[in-house]
Short mmCIF file of C-alpha atoms in Angstrom, two decimals:
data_model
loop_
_atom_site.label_atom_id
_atom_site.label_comp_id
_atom_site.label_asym_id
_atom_site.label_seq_id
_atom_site.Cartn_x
_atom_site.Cartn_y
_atom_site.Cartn_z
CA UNK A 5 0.00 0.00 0.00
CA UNK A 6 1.35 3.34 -0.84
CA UNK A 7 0.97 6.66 1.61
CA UNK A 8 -1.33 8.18 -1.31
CA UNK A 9 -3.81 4.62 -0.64
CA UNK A 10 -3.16 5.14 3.50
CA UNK A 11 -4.23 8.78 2.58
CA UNK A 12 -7.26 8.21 0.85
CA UNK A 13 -8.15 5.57 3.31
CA UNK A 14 -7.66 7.81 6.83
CA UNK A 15 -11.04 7.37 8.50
CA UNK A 16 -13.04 10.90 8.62
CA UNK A 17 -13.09 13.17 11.29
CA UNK A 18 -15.66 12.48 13.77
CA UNK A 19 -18.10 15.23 13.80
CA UNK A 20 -18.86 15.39 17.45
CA UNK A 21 -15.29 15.28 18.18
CA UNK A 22 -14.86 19.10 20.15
CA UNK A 23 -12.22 20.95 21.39
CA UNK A 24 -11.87 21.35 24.98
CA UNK A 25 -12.77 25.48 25.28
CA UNK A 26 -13.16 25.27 28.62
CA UNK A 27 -9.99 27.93 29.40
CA UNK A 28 -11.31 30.54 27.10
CA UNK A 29 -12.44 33.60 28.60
CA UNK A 30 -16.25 35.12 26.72
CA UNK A 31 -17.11 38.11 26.65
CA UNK A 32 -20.33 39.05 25.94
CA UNK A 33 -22.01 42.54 23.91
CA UNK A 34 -24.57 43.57 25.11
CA UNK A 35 -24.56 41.32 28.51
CA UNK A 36 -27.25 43.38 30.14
CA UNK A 37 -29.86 42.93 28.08
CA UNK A 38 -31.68 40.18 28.13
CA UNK A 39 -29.99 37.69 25.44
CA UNK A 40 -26.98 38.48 26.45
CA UNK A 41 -27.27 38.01 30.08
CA UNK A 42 -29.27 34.81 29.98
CA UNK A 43 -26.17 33.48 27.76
CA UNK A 44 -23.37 34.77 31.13
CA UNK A 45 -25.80 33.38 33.35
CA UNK A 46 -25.70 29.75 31.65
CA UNK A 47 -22.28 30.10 30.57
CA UNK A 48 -20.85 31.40 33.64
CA UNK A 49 -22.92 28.28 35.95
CA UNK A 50 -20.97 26.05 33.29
CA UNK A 51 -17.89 27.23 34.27
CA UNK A 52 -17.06 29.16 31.80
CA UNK A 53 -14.90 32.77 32.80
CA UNK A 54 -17.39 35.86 31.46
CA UNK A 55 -16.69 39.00 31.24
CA UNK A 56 -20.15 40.78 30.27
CA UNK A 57 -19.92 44.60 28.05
CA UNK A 58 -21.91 47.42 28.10
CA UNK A 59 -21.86 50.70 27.33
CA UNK A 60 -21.66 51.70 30.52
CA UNK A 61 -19.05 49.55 32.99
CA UNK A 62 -21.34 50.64 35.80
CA UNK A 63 -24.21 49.22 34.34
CA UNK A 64 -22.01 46.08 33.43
CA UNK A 65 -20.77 45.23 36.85
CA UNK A 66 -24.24 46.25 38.50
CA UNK A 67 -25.11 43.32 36.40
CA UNK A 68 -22.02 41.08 36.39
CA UNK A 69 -22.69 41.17 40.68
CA UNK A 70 -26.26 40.43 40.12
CA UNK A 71 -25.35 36.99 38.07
CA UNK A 72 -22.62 35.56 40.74
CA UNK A 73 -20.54 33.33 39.59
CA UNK A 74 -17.42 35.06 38.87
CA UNK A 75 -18.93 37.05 35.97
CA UNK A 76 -17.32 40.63 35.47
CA UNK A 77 -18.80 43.58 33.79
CA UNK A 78 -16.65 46.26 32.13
CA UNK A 79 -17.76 48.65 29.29
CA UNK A 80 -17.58 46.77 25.59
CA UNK A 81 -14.17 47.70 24.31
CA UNK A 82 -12.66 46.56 27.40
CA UNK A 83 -14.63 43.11 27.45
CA UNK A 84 -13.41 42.76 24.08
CA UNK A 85 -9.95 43.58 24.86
CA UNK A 86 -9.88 40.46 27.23
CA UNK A 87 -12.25 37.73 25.87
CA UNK A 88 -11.29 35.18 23.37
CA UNK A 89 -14.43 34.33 22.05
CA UNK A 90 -16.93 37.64 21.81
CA UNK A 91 -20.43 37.26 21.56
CA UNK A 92 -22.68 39.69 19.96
CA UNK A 93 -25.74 40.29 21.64
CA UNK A 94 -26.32 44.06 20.98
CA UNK A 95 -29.88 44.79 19.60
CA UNK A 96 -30.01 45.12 15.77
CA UNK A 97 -30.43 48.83 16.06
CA UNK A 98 -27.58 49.54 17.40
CA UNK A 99 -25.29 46.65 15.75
CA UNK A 100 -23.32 48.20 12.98
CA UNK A 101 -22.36 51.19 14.92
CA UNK A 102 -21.11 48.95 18.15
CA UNK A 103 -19.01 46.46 15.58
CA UNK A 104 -17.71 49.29 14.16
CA UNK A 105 -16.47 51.33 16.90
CA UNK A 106 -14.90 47.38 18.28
CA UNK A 107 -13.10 46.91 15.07
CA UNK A 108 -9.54 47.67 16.61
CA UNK A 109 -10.12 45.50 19.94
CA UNK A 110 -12.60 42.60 18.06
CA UNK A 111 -9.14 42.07 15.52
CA UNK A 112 -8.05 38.97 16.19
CA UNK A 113 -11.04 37.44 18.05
CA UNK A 114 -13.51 34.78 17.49
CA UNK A 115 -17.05 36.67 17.16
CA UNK A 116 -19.72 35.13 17.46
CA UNK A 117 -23.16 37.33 16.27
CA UNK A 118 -26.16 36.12 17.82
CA UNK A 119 -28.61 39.35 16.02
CA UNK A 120 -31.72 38.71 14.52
CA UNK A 121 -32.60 41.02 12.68
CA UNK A 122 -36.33 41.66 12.90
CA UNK A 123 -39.26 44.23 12.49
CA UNK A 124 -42.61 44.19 14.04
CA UNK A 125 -45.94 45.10 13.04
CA UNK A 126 -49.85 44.84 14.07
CA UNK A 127 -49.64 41.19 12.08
CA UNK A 128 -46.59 40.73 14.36
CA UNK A 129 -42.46 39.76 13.94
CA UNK A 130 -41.20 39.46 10.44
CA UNK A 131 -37.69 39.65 9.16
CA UNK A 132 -35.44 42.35 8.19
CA UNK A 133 -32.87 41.82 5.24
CA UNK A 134 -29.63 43.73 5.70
CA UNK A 135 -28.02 44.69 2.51
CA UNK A 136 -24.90 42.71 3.81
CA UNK A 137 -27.52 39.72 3.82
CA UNK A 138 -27.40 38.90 7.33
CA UNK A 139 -26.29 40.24 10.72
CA UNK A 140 -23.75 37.78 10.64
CA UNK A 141 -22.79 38.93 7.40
CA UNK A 142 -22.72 42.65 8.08
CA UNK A 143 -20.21 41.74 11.41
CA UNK A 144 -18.16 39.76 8.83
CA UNK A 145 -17.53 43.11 6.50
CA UNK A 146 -17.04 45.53 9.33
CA UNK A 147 -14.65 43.58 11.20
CA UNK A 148 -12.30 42.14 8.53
CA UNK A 149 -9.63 40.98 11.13
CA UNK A 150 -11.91 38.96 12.97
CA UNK A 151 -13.14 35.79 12.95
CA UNK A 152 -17.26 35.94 12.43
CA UNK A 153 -19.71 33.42 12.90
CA UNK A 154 -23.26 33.14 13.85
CA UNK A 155 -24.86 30.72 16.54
CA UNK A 156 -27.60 31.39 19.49
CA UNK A 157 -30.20 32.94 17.67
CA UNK A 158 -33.30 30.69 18.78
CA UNK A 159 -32.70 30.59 22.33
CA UNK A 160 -35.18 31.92 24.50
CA UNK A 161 -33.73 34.59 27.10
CA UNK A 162 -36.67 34.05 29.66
CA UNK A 163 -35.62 29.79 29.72
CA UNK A 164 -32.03 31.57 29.75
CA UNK A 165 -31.88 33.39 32.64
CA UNK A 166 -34.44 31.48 34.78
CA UNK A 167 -32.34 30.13 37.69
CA UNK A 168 -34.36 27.21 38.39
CA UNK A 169 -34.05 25.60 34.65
CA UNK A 170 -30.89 23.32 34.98
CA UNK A 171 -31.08 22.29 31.41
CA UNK A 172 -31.90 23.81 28.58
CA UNK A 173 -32.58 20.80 25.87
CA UNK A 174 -32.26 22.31 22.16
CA UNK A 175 -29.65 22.62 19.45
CA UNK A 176 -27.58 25.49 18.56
CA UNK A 177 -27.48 26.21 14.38
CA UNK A 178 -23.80 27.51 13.76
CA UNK A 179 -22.19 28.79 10.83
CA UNK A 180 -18.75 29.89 9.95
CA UNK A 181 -16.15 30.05 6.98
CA UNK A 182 -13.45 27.71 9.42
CA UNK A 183 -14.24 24.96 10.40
CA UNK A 184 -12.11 24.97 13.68
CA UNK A 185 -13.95 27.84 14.11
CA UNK A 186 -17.11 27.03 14.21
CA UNK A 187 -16.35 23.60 16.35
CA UNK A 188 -14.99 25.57 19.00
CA UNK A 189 -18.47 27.67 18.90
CA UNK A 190 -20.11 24.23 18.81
CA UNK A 191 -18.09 23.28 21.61
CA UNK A 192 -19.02 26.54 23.65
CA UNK A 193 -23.09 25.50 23.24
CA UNK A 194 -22.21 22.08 24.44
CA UNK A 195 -21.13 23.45 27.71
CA UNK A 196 -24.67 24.42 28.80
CA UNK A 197 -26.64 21.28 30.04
CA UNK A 198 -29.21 20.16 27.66
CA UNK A 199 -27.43 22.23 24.47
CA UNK A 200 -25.53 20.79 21.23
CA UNK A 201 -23.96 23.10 19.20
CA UNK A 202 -24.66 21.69 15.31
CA UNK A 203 -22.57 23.04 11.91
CA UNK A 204 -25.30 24.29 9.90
CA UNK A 205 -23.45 26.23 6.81
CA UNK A 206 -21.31 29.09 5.88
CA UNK A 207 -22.60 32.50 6.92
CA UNK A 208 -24.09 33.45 3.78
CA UNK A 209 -26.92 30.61 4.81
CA UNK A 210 -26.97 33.08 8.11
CA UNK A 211 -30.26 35.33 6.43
CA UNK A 212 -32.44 31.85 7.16
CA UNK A 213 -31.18 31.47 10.55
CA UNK A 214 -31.96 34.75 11.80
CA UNK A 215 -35.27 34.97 9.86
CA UNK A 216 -36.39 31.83 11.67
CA UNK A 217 -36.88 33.94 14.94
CA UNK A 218 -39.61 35.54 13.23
CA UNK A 219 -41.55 32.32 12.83
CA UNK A 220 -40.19 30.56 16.92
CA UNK A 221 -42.22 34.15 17.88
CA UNK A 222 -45.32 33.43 16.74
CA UNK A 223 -45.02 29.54 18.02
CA UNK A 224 -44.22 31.03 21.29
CA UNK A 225 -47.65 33.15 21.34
CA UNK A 226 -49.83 31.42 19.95
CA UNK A 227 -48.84 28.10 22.39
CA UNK A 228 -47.68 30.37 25.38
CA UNK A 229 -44.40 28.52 25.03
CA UNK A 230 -40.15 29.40 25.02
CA UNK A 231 -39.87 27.21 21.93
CA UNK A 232 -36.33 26.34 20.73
CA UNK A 233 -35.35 23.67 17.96
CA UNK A 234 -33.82 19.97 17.44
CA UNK A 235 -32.23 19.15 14.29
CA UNK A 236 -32.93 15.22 14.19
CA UNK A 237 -31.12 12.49 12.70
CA UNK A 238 -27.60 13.92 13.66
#
């Protein structure tokens, strides 16, 4: 047998084999509002050291004390600064203008953009299209340096941040250019009981993602439910 037949022949990668991100430090944009501080709260109870951002630092560590468990609040460029894996949780309103004024201390990190970006009306939620394509898209142009993908868009902050919910059981839809990337991300979701993070495309597929929101909102009122999502078969 040559090394070009043991090549061809090298069993494939298992899948659910993760890295071990348990030493990385999170930060998280937008950690005070609800999103974001339902994903510190589960992270941080995982284990995980979080550093949440804000605007305001005051307002960050008012809510960093209020979580416990070692989570720190400092105002957004700082949190970026000293996270290795970002989280995006800013509303959509105010997303472009946070990435961009992050681009210097986000170069270099792992981002991951959890913004849907949505509209309401009388008949209810329905999605936005950004001209980038996605939120996860737009992040990607604005911060060239860093490393963008998208994951945590259908979880629901009120299961989130409820203390007395140990586990959380849905998957997490991520997507990403690198695929080392987006298993560390995968890896991250996997920390919170109940959680799988599963690849689910590159981030141009991101516009479906985040539109889905739209559609877990009106499940959620019409059946007075937190609904989240299973991918089955995998």
């Amino acid at each position: 047998m040559t090394s070009t037949d043991s090549a061809q022949k090298a069993p494939a990668k298992d899948p659910w084999d993760l890295p071990d991100v348990s030493g990385h430090v999170v930060g998280v944009l937008g950690g005070t509002g609800p999103q974001g501080k339902g994903l510190a709260h589960r992270l941080a109870r995982a284990g995980q050291k979080v550093i949440i951002g804000s605007r305001s630092a005051e307002r960050a560590r008012a809510a960093a004390e209020e979580l416990g468990n070692g989570v720190e609040g400092a105002d957004n460029a700082e949190t970026a600064r000293r996270s290795d894996i970002v989280i995006v949780a800013v509303p959509w309103d105010g997303h472009g203008d946070t990435l961009k004024a992050l681009r210097d201390e986000l170069a270099g990190k792992l981002v991951v953009d959890c913004v849907n970006p949505l509209g309401f009306d009388k008949k209810g939620a329905y999605a936005l299209k950004p001209q980038e394509g996605s939120a996860a898209e737009q992040a990607a142009a604005l911060l060239p340096d860093s490393r963008v993908t998208a994951a945590f868009h259908h979880l629901s902050a009120v299961l989130l941040q409820d203390p007395e919910i140990e586990r959380i059981d849905t998957d997490v839809m991520v997507l990403g250019e690198d695929r080392a990337d987006v298993e560390i991300v995968q890896a991250l979701a996997g920390r919170i009981p109940g959680m799988r993070g599963v690849f689910a495309g590159r981030l141009r597929g991101a516009h479906q993602v985040e539109s889905l929101v739209a559609n877990l909102i009106s499940v959620n009122r019409r059946y007075k439910a937190h609904a989240g999502l299973r991918v089955t078969d995998v």
